[in-house]
Amino acid sequence: MALAIGVMGAGSIGCYVGGRLLARGHDVLFIGRERIRAELTAHDLRLTDIGGAAEVVAKERVRVETEAAMLADRDVILVCVKSAQSEEAGRALASVVRKDALIVSMQNGVRNAETLRQVMPGKIVLGGIVGFNVVSKDTGTFQRGTTGPLAIEMPADPADVVARVEALGAALTESGFETELPTDIRSKQWSKLMMNLNNAVSALSGAPTPQLIFTPGYRRVLRALIGEALMVLDAAKIRPARLGAIPVRYFPTLLALPTAVLRVAARAQLQMDPEARSSMWEDLMRGRMTEVDFLNGEIVALAKTCGASAPLNARIVEMVHDAENENKGSPGLTPDALWSALDQ
Ligand SMILES: NC(=O)c1ccc[n+]([C@@H]2O[C@H](COP(=O)([O-])OP(=O)(O)OC[C@H]3O[C@@H](n4cnc5c(N)ncnc54)[C@H](OP(=O)(O)O)[C@@H]3O)[C@@H](O)[C@H]2O)c1
């Protein structure tokens, strides 16, 4: 089944995922800001992978528009805006998209699909998960920094929607993604959120992901944040489902391993570009608001609903907001500086 695909929010994830589909010959239309339209008019779209392999789509083949109205004929719309922009993007799409179009949230956090559903009543909105990391390198280049799956929610029915989700899954697989179609995406989104607690540590330290994982001091911070979040999830009776090889409940144990042992374990599970960093780090460096309220902030909000507390994640949220307000990029905190800031 050939699908006409639209990307709402041509940024790191939109251009990378949409670009891979386009490179495999799928019909893809990007909606983005004038800035990205100018960039992709001037430069070919270049998708680089871990290890440096690159796929290039000639600029003449890349269609970027700035108005959501252009998505009226699309079978599938991949929503790739930041969480704080979901409501606005959903409102822009609501009166435009076909009634039978699949709207897939490719965003982090656990509430974006619900936000889209609320502003697009009657539309088919599905959750999704992007399990890898991409940063924009400007001049049309989007660099993937880690391995990881793509997941799209599979509804129980009706049969025609199931068939289109299967067709989308097949298109993504054929475009080189490790694709999953889980029926219960929410419990996997909680697992992804636990992994994304790392993003704030990345943003505040400025350290590349491998350095975060293999530096004991950063691991101590990460372990404390994840350990606290796991207690909150337990109190709220939420069971995160497995996403990737290792269940998130083992993360604190893994993070406590000696660095040499962890290096061996990580090598078998995850490939990382030495310079991979989180999109939250990229947001701070580009002077943009981050998604911290939808990640660590989600743990703080959940704690309030179930009589638990999450002071460490609350402190991290404050620190990221301070960095946003200062607008000087990443504060470059060392492991000790981060740890003592958490103690305050
Ligand atoms: N990057 C990653 O490694 C990664 C990995 C997994 C999941 N995710 C998730 O994927 C989502 C997107 O992240 P990202 O890093 O790709 O963000 P991004 O690079 O900021 O891309 C989003 C783009 O959409 C544009 N946009 C927002 N509203 C729009 C509208 N109404 N019309 C046209 N363009 C619009 C934004 O422009 P402005 O900035 O000018 O508003 C921005 O250029 C987030 O939820 C993120 O958590 C990201």
GROMACS .gro file of C-alpha atoms and ligand atoms in nm:
model
  392
    1MET     CA    1   0.000   0.000   0.000
    2ALA     CA    2   0.162   0.330  -0.110
    3LEU     CA    3   0.117   0.600   0.154
    4ALA     CA    4   0.131   0.978   0.112
    5ILE     CA    5   0.320   1.090   0.422
    6GLY     CA    6   0.329   1.434   0.582
    7VAL     CA    7   0.572   1.556   0.846
    8MET     CA    8   0.431   1.822   1.078
    9GLY     CA    9   0.736   1.995   1.225
   10ALA     CA   10   1.044   1.959   1.004
   11GLY     CA   11   1.322   1.958   1.264
   12SER     CA   12   1.568   1.691   1.378
   13ILE     CA   13   1.326   1.396   1.400
   14GLY     CA   14   1.091   1.510   1.123
   15CYS     CA   15   1.373   1.558   0.871
   16TYR     CA   16   1.555   1.240   0.972
   17VAL     CA   17   1.254   1.003   0.972
   18GLY     CA   18   1.081   1.176   0.678
   19GLY     CA   19   1.413   1.197   0.495
   20ARG     CA   20   1.481   0.824   0.526
   21LEU     CA   21   1.131   0.749   0.393
   22LEU     CA   22   1.186   0.994   0.106
   23ALA     CA   23   1.524   0.839   0.027
   24ARG     CA   24   1.347   0.501  -0.016
   25GLY     CA   25   1.111   0.657  -0.270
   26HIS     CA   26   0.810   0.731  -0.048
   27ASP     CA   27   0.595   1.038  -0.109
   28VAL     CA   28   0.686   1.277   0.176
   29LEU     CA   29   0.584   1.640   0.229
   30PHE     CA   30   0.746   1.840   0.511
   31ILE     CA   31   0.580   2.127   0.700
   32GLY     CA   32   0.832   2.347   0.874
   33ARG     CA   33   0.939   2.701   0.943
   34GLU     CA   34   1.066   2.935   0.671
   35ARG     CA   35   1.419   2.886   0.816
   36ILE     CA   36   1.419   2.511   0.741
   37ARG     CA   37   1.256   2.563   0.403
   38ALA     CA   38   1.539   2.801   0.311
   39GLU     CA   39   1.799   2.554   0.444
   40LEU     CA   40   1.658   2.261   0.246
   41THR     CA   41   1.619   2.475  -0.067
   42ALA     CA   42   1.985   2.571  -0.051
   43HIS     CA   43   2.127   2.232   0.054
   44ASP     CA   44   2.066   1.865  -0.019
   45LEU     CA   45   1.914   1.672   0.273
   46ARG     CA   46   2.197   1.472   0.426
   47LEU     CA   47   2.121   1.199   0.682
   48THR     CA   48   2.426   1.074   0.862
   49ASP     CA   49   2.440   0.764   1.076
   50ILE     CA   50   2.650   0.634   1.360
   51GLY     CA   51   2.990   0.561   1.210
   52GLY     CA   52   2.953   0.840   0.953
   53ALA     CA   53   2.765   0.668   0.666
   54ALA     CA   54   2.550   0.925   0.490
   55GLU     CA   55   2.240   0.911   0.272
   56VAL     CA   56   2.181   1.217   0.055
   57VAL     CA   57   1.850   1.327  -0.096
   58ALA     CA   58   1.891   1.588  -0.370
   59LYS     CA   59   1.733   1.921  -0.271
   60GLU     CA   60   1.510   1.913  -0.581
   61ARG     CA   61   1.332   1.607  -0.435
   62VAL     CA   62   1.263   1.763  -0.092
   63ARG     CA   63   0.926   1.941  -0.067
   64VAL     CA   64   0.901   2.177   0.232
   65GLU     CA   65   0.595   2.396   0.290
   66THR     CA   66   0.517   2.624   0.582
   67GLU     CA   67   0.139   2.581   0.606
   68ALA     CA   68  -0.034   2.280   0.762
   69ALA     CA   69  -0.313   2.322   0.502
   70MET     CA   70  -0.079   2.156   0.248
   71LEU     CA   71  -0.128   1.824   0.434
   72ALA     CA   72  -0.491   1.786   0.322
   73ASP     CA   73  -0.418   1.490   0.089
   74ARG     CA   74  -0.188   1.294   0.326
   75ASP     CA   75  -0.265   0.936   0.442
   76VAL     CA   76  -0.027   0.964   0.737
   77ILE     CA   77   0.094   1.265   0.933
   78LEU     CA   78   0.397   1.227   1.158
   79VAL     CA   79   0.373   1.493   1.427
   80CYS     CA   80   0.732   1.592   1.508
   81VAL     CA   81   0.696   1.924   1.692
   82LYS     CA   82   0.815   1.971   2.050
   83SER     CA   83   0.566   1.880   2.324
   84ALA     CA   84   0.478   2.240   2.411
   85GLN     CA   85   0.376   2.292   2.045
   86SER     CA   86   0.143   1.990   2.020
   87GLU     CA   87  -0.175   2.178   2.094
   88GLU     CA   88  -0.100   2.450   1.840
   89ALA     CA   89   0.006   2.197   1.575
   90GLY     CA   90  -0.305   1.985   1.644
   91ARG     CA   91  -0.532   2.287   1.606
   92ALA     CA   92  -0.364   2.374   1.275
   93LEU     CA   93  -0.417   2.018   1.152
   94ALA     CA   94  -0.770   1.963   1.286
   95SER     CA   95  -0.966   2.131   1.009
   96VAL     CA   96  -0.722   2.031   0.735
   97VAL     CA   97  -0.644   1.661   0.749
   98ARG     CA   98  -0.860   1.385   0.603
   99LYS     CA   99  -1.095   1.210   0.848
  100ASP     CA  100  -0.925   0.875   0.780
  101ALA     CA  101  -0.567   1.004   0.798
  102LEU     CA  102  -0.339   0.846   1.060
  103ILE     CA  103  -0.196   1.116   1.287
  104VAL     CA  104   0.107   0.973   1.467
  105SER     CA  105   0.277   1.155   1.752
  106MET     CA  106   0.653   1.087   1.720
  107GLN     CA  107   0.720   1.288   2.034
  108ASN     CA  108   0.876   1.216   2.370
  109GLY     CA  109   0.672   1.225   2.689
  110VAL     CA  110   0.348   1.046   2.769
  111ARG     CA  111   0.078   1.301   2.694
  112ASN     CA  112   0.122   1.430   2.338
  113ALA     CA  113  -0.113   1.184   2.167
  114GLU     CA  114  -0.380   1.273   2.424
  115THR     CA  115  -0.326   1.647   2.367
  116LEU     CA  116  -0.364   1.593   1.991
  117ARG     CA  117  -0.680   1.385   2.043
  118GLN     CA  118  -0.835   1.661   2.251
  119VAL     CA  119  -0.790   1.926   1.983
  120MET     CA  120  -0.869   1.689   1.692
  121PRO     CA  121  -1.189   1.511   1.797
  122GLY     CA  122  -1.291   1.231   1.563
  123LYS     CA  123  -0.945   1.194   1.409
  124ILE     CA  124  -0.729   0.880   1.429
  125VAL     CA  125  -0.444   0.976   1.661
  126LEU     CA  126  -0.179   0.718   1.752
  127GLY     CA  127   0.115   0.733   1.990
  128GLY     CA  128   0.468   0.673   1.870
  129ILE     CA  129   0.818   0.646   2.013
  130VAL     CA  130   1.149   0.744   1.858
  131GLY     CA  131   1.406   0.538   2.044
  132PHE     CA  132   1.716   0.701   1.896
  133ASN     CA  133   1.872   1.042   1.902
  134VAL     CA  134   1.915   1.294   1.617
  135VAL     CA  135   2.071   1.640   1.612
  136SER     CA  136   2.065   1.901   1.341
  137LYS     CA  137   2.405   2.000   1.203
  138ASP     CA  138   2.263   2.283   0.987
  139THR     CA  139   2.327   2.304   0.611
  140GLY     CA  140   2.071   2.027   0.559
  141THR     CA  141   2.249   1.765   0.771
  142PHE     CA  142   2.074   1.558   1.039
  143GLN     CA  143   2.291   1.326   1.239
  144ARG     CA  144   2.167   1.016   1.416
  145GLY     CA  145   2.365   0.959   1.735
  146THR     CA  146   2.242   0.627   1.879
  147THR     CA  147   2.075   0.302   1.782
  148GLY     CA  148   1.718   0.234   1.898
  149PRO     CA  149   1.375   0.135   1.767
  150LEU     CA  150   1.079   0.327   1.628
  151ALA     CA  151   0.741   0.227   1.773
  152ILE     CA  152   0.395   0.308   1.636
  153GLU     CA  153   0.080   0.227   1.832
  154MET     CA  154  -0.127  -0.053   1.676
  155PRO     CA  155  -0.500  -0.008   1.744
  156ALA     CA  156  -0.721  -0.317   1.795
  157ASP     CA  157  -0.952  -0.218   1.507
  158PRO     CA  158  -1.096  -0.129   1.256
  159ALA     CA  159  -0.932  -0.350   0.993
  160ASP     CA  160  -0.858  -0.068   0.745
  161VAL     CA  161  -0.672   0.134   1.012
  162VAL     CA  162  -0.480  -0.177   1.120
  163ALA     CA  163  -0.382  -0.232   0.755
  164ARG     CA  164  -0.254   0.126   0.721
  165VAL     CA  165  -0.053   0.104   1.044
  166GLU     CA  166   0.099  -0.219   0.908
  167ALA     CA  167   0.179  -0.041   0.580
  168LEU     CA  168   0.344   0.246   0.771
  169GLY     CA  169   0.542  -0.005   0.978
  170ALA     CA  170   0.656  -0.178   0.658
  171ALA     CA  171   0.760   0.155   0.500
  172LEU     CA  172   0.963   0.245   0.810
  173THR     CA  173   1.128  -0.097   0.824
  174GLU     CA  174   1.216  -0.081   0.455
  175SER     CA  175   1.363   0.267   0.520
  176GLY     CA  176   1.610   0.115   0.765
  177PHE     CA  177   1.433   0.155   1.100
  178GLU     CA  178   1.396  -0.118   1.359
  179THR     CA  179   1.017  -0.087   1.384
  180GLU     CA  180   0.776  -0.213   1.649
  181LEU     CA  181   0.394  -0.194   1.641
  182PRO     CA  182   0.289  -0.242   2.007
  183THR     CA  183  -0.077  -0.238   2.112
  184ASP     CA  184   0.006  -0.089   2.454
  185ILE     CA  185   0.229   0.205   2.366
  186ARG     CA  186   0.174   0.399   2.686
  187SER     CA  187   0.363   0.160   2.909
  188LYS     CA  188   0.653   0.174   2.660
  189GLN     CA  189   0.631   0.554   2.657
  190TRP     CA  190   0.689   0.546   3.032
  191SER     CA  191   1.006   0.343   2.969
  192LYS     CA  192   1.119   0.598   2.710
  193LEU     CA  193   1.046   0.878   2.955
  194MET     CA  194   1.269   0.707   3.213
  195MET     CA  195   1.550   0.695   2.955
  196ASN     CA  196   1.485   1.061   2.871
  197LEU     CA  197   1.555   1.165   3.232
  198ASN     CA  198   1.911   1.159   3.100
  199ASN     CA  199   1.833   1.452   2.866
  200ALA     CA  200   1.840   1.712   3.143
  201VAL     CA  201   2.175   1.578   3.268
  202SER     CA  202   2.304   1.603   2.911
  203ALA     CA  203   2.172   1.960   2.876
  204LEU     CA  204   2.310   2.080   3.211
  205SER     CA  205   2.650   1.915   3.168
  206GLY     CA  206   2.701   1.958   2.794
  207ALA     CA  207   2.873   1.618   2.799
  208PRO     CA  208   2.826   1.380   2.504
  209THR     CA  209   2.609   1.075   2.587
  210PRO     CA  210   2.898   0.822   2.605
  211GLN     CA  211   3.079   1.051   2.852
  212LEU     CA  212   2.763   1.073   3.067
  213ILE     CA  213   2.726   0.696   3.077
  214PHE     CA  214   3.092   0.618   3.139
  215THR     CA  215   3.167   0.884   3.402
  216PRO     CA  216   3.083   0.755   3.753
  217GLY     CA  217   2.984   1.102   3.882
  218TYR     CA  218   2.727   1.159   3.605
  219ARG     CA  219   2.600   0.803   3.654
  220ARG     CA  220   2.544   0.878   4.023
  221VAL     CA  221   2.318   1.171   3.927
  222LEU     CA  222   2.134   0.970   3.663
  223ARG     CA  223   2.087   0.675   3.896
  224ALA     CA  224   1.938   0.901   4.164
  225LEU     CA  225   1.693   1.058   3.915
  226ILE     CA  226   1.585   0.723   3.768
  227GLY     CA  227   1.566   0.556   4.109
  228GLU     CA  228   1.339   0.833   4.236
  229ALA     CA  229   1.123   0.814   3.922
  230LEU     CA  230   1.088   0.435   3.955
  231MET     CA  231   0.958   0.480   4.310
  232VAL     CA  232   0.703   0.734   4.186
  233LEU     CA  233   0.589   0.497   3.908
  234ASP     CA  234   0.553   0.219   4.167
  235ALA     CA  235   0.346   0.444   4.393
  236ALA     CA  236   0.124   0.530   4.093
  237LYS     CA  237   0.102   0.158   4.000
  238ILE     CA  238   0.247   0.223   3.654
  239ARG     CA  239   0.445  -0.065   3.507
  240PRO     CA  240   0.678   0.054   3.229
  241ALA     CA  241   0.700  -0.206   2.951
  242ARG     CA  242   1.027  -0.310   2.798
  243LEU     CA  243   1.165  -0.086   2.524
  244GLY     CA  244   1.499  -0.212   2.399
  245ALA     CA  245   1.697  -0.494   2.550
  246ILE     CA  246   1.696  -0.405   2.920
  247PRO     CA  247   1.389  -0.333   3.137
  248VAL     CA  248   1.412   0.012   3.297
  249ARG     CA  249   1.376  -0.128   3.649
  250TYR     CA  250   1.731  -0.267   3.609
  251PHE     CA  251   1.878   0.070   3.510
  252PRO     CA  252   1.979   0.174   3.866
  253THR     CA  253   2.161  -0.159   3.907
  254LEU     CA  254   2.330  -0.121   3.569
  255LEU     CA  255   2.434   0.236   3.644
  256ALA     CA  256   2.595   0.117   3.968
  257LEU     CA  257   2.828  -0.123   3.780
  258PRO     CA  258   3.199  -0.040   3.754
  259THR     CA  259   3.269   0.156   3.436
  260ALA     CA  260   3.474  -0.122   3.272
  261VAL     CA  261   3.189  -0.375   3.317
  262LEU     CA  262   2.932  -0.124   3.197
  263ARG     CA  263   3.136  -0.059   2.882
  264VAL     CA  264   3.120  -0.427   2.791
  265ALA     CA  265   2.745  -0.449   2.868
  266ALA     CA  266   2.668  -0.128   2.675
  267ARG     CA  267   2.868  -0.237   2.369
  268ALA     CA  268   2.636  -0.535   2.324
  269GLN     CA  269   2.315  -0.327   2.354
  270LEU     CA  270   2.368   0.020   2.219
  271GLN     CA  271   2.584   0.194   1.960
  272MET     CA  272   2.659   0.559   2.021
  273ASP     CA  273   2.828   0.829   1.823
  274PRO     CA  274   3.110   0.967   2.045
  275GLU     CA  275   2.956   1.315   2.002
  276ALA     CA  276   2.589   1.211   2.051
  277ARG     CA  277   2.396   1.457   2.265
  278SER     CA  278   2.032   1.502   2.361
  279SER     CA  279   1.784   1.731   2.189
  280MET     CA  280   1.746   1.912   2.525
  281TRP     CA  281   2.114   2.007   2.505
  282GLU     CA  282   2.052   2.128   2.149
  283ASP     CA  283   1.754   2.334   2.271
  284LEU     CA  284   1.967   2.512   2.535
  285MET     CA  285   2.246   2.576   2.286
  286ARG     CA  286   1.998   2.727   2.037
  287GLY     CA  287   1.821   2.940   2.301
  288ARG     CA  288   1.493   2.741   2.277
  289MET     CA  289   1.256   2.625   2.551
  290THR     CA  290   1.319   2.262   2.645
  291GLU     CA  291   1.078   1.973   2.707
  292VAL     CA  292   1.189   1.930   3.070
  293ASP     CA  293   0.833   1.988   3.203
  294PHE     CA  294   0.716   1.691   2.992
  295LEU     CA  295   0.997   1.461   3.110
  296ASN     CA  296   1.137   1.514   3.463
  297GLY     CA  297   0.838   1.745   3.524
  298GLU     CA  298   0.602   1.458   3.440
  299ILE     CA  299   0.753   1.258   3.728
  300VAL     CA  300   0.706   1.554   3.964
  301ALA     CA  301   0.342   1.593   3.853
  302LEU     CA  302   0.275   1.220   3.884
  303ALA     CA  303   0.424   1.216   4.237
  304LYS     CA  304   0.169   1.478   4.343
  305THR     CA  305  -0.119   1.258   4.227
  306CYS     CA  306  -0.016   0.954   4.431
  307GLY     CA  307   0.119   1.086   4.759
  308ALA     CA  308   0.483   1.037   4.656
  309SER     CA  309   0.752   1.303   4.619
  310ALA     CA  310   1.022   1.367   4.359
  311PRO     CA  311   1.252   1.639   4.499
  312LEU     CA  312   1.552   1.546   4.280
  313ASN     CA  313   1.357   1.560   3.955
  314ALA     CA  314   1.190   1.882   4.075
  315ARG     CA  315   1.533   2.037   4.135
  316ILE     CA  316   1.650   1.930   3.788
  317VAL     CA  317   1.342   2.094   3.633
  318GLU     CA  318   1.429   2.419   3.818
  319MET     CA  319   1.790   2.405   3.703
  320VAL     CA  320   1.696   2.353   3.338
  321HIS     CA  321   1.449   2.644   3.357
  322ASP     CA  322   1.724   2.861   3.510
  323ALA     CA  323   1.950   2.770   3.217
  324GLU     CA  324   1.671   2.851   2.969
  325ASN     CA  325   1.620   3.191   3.133
  326GLU     CA  326   1.992   3.270   3.134
  327ASN     CA  327   2.003   3.184   2.764
  328LYS     CA  328   2.377   3.116   2.762
  329GLY     CA  329   2.363   2.759   2.634
  330SER     CA  330   2.459   2.466   2.855
  331PRO     CA  331   2.597   2.568   3.196
  332GLY     CA  332   2.854   2.286   3.156
  333LEU     CA  333   2.813   2.148   3.509
  334THR     CA  334   3.066   1.893   3.628
  335PRO     CA  335   2.940   1.575   3.800
  336ASP     CA  336   3.024   1.722   4.144
  337ALA     CA  337   2.853   2.053   4.067
  338LEU     CA  338   2.541   1.869   3.950
  339TRP     CA  339   2.539   1.645   4.256
  340SER     CA  340   2.577   1.929   4.503
  341ALA     CA  341   2.308   2.133   4.320
  342LEU     CA  342   2.071   1.837   4.362
  343ASP     CA  343   2.147   1.836   4.734
  344GLN     CA  344   2.021   2.192   4.789
  345LIG     N1  345   1.592   1.497   1.853
  345LIG     C1  346   1.594   1.379   1.911
  345LIG     O1  347   1.697   1.315   1.926
  345LIG     C2  348   1.466   1.313   1.957
  345LIG     C3  349   1.465   1.177   1.984
  345LIG     C4  350   1.347   1.115   2.022
  345LIG     C5  351   1.230   1.189   2.031
  345LIG     N2  352   1.234   1.321   2.006
  345LIG     C6  353   1.110   1.395   2.018
  345LIG     O2  354   1.065   1.436   1.890
  345LIG     C7  355   0.995   1.561   1.900
  345LIG     C8  356   1.062   1.660   1.805
  345LIG     O3  357   1.195   1.681   1.850
  345LIG     P1  358   1.304   1.748   1.756
  345LIG     O4  359   1.433   1.736   1.828
  345LIG     O5  360   1.292   1.696   1.618
  345LIG     O6  361   1.254   1.900   1.760
  345LIG     P2  362   1.296   2.020   1.664
  345LIG     O7  363   1.429   1.994   1.603
  345LIG     O8  364   1.276   2.145   1.744
  345LIG     O9  365   1.190   2.014   1.546
  345LIG     C9  366   1.059   2.060   1.553
  345LIG    C10  367   1.044   2.164   1.443
  345LIG    O10  368   0.905   2.189   1.421
  345LIG    C11  369   0.889   2.329   1.399
  345LIG     N3  370   0.750   2.363   1.425
  345LIG    C12  371   0.685   2.368   1.544
  345LIG     N4  372   0.555   2.402   1.525
  345LIG    C13  373   0.539   2.419   1.392
  345LIG    C14  374   0.429   2.456   1.312
  345LIG     N5  375   0.309   2.483   1.364
  345LIG     N6  376   0.448   2.464   1.177
  345LIG    C15  377   0.569   2.438   1.123
  345LIG     N7  378   0.678   2.403   1.195
  345LIG    C16  379   0.663   2.394   1.328
  345LIG    C17  380   0.986   2.389   1.499
  345LIG    O11  381   1.013   2.524   1.471
  345LIG     P3  382   1.040   2.627   1.594
  345LIG    O12  383   1.152   2.570   1.675
  345LIG    O13  384   1.073   2.754   1.522
  345LIG    O14  385   0.913   2.634   1.672
  345LIG    C18  386   1.107   2.299   1.478
  345LIG    O15  387   1.184   2.343   1.369
  345LIG    C19  388   1.006   1.602   2.048
  345LIG    O16  389   0.893   1.564   2.121
  345LIG    C20  390   1.126   1.524   2.097
  345LIG    O17  391   1.123   1.495   2.235
  345LIG    C21  392   1.348   1.387   1.967
   0.00000   0.00000   0.00000
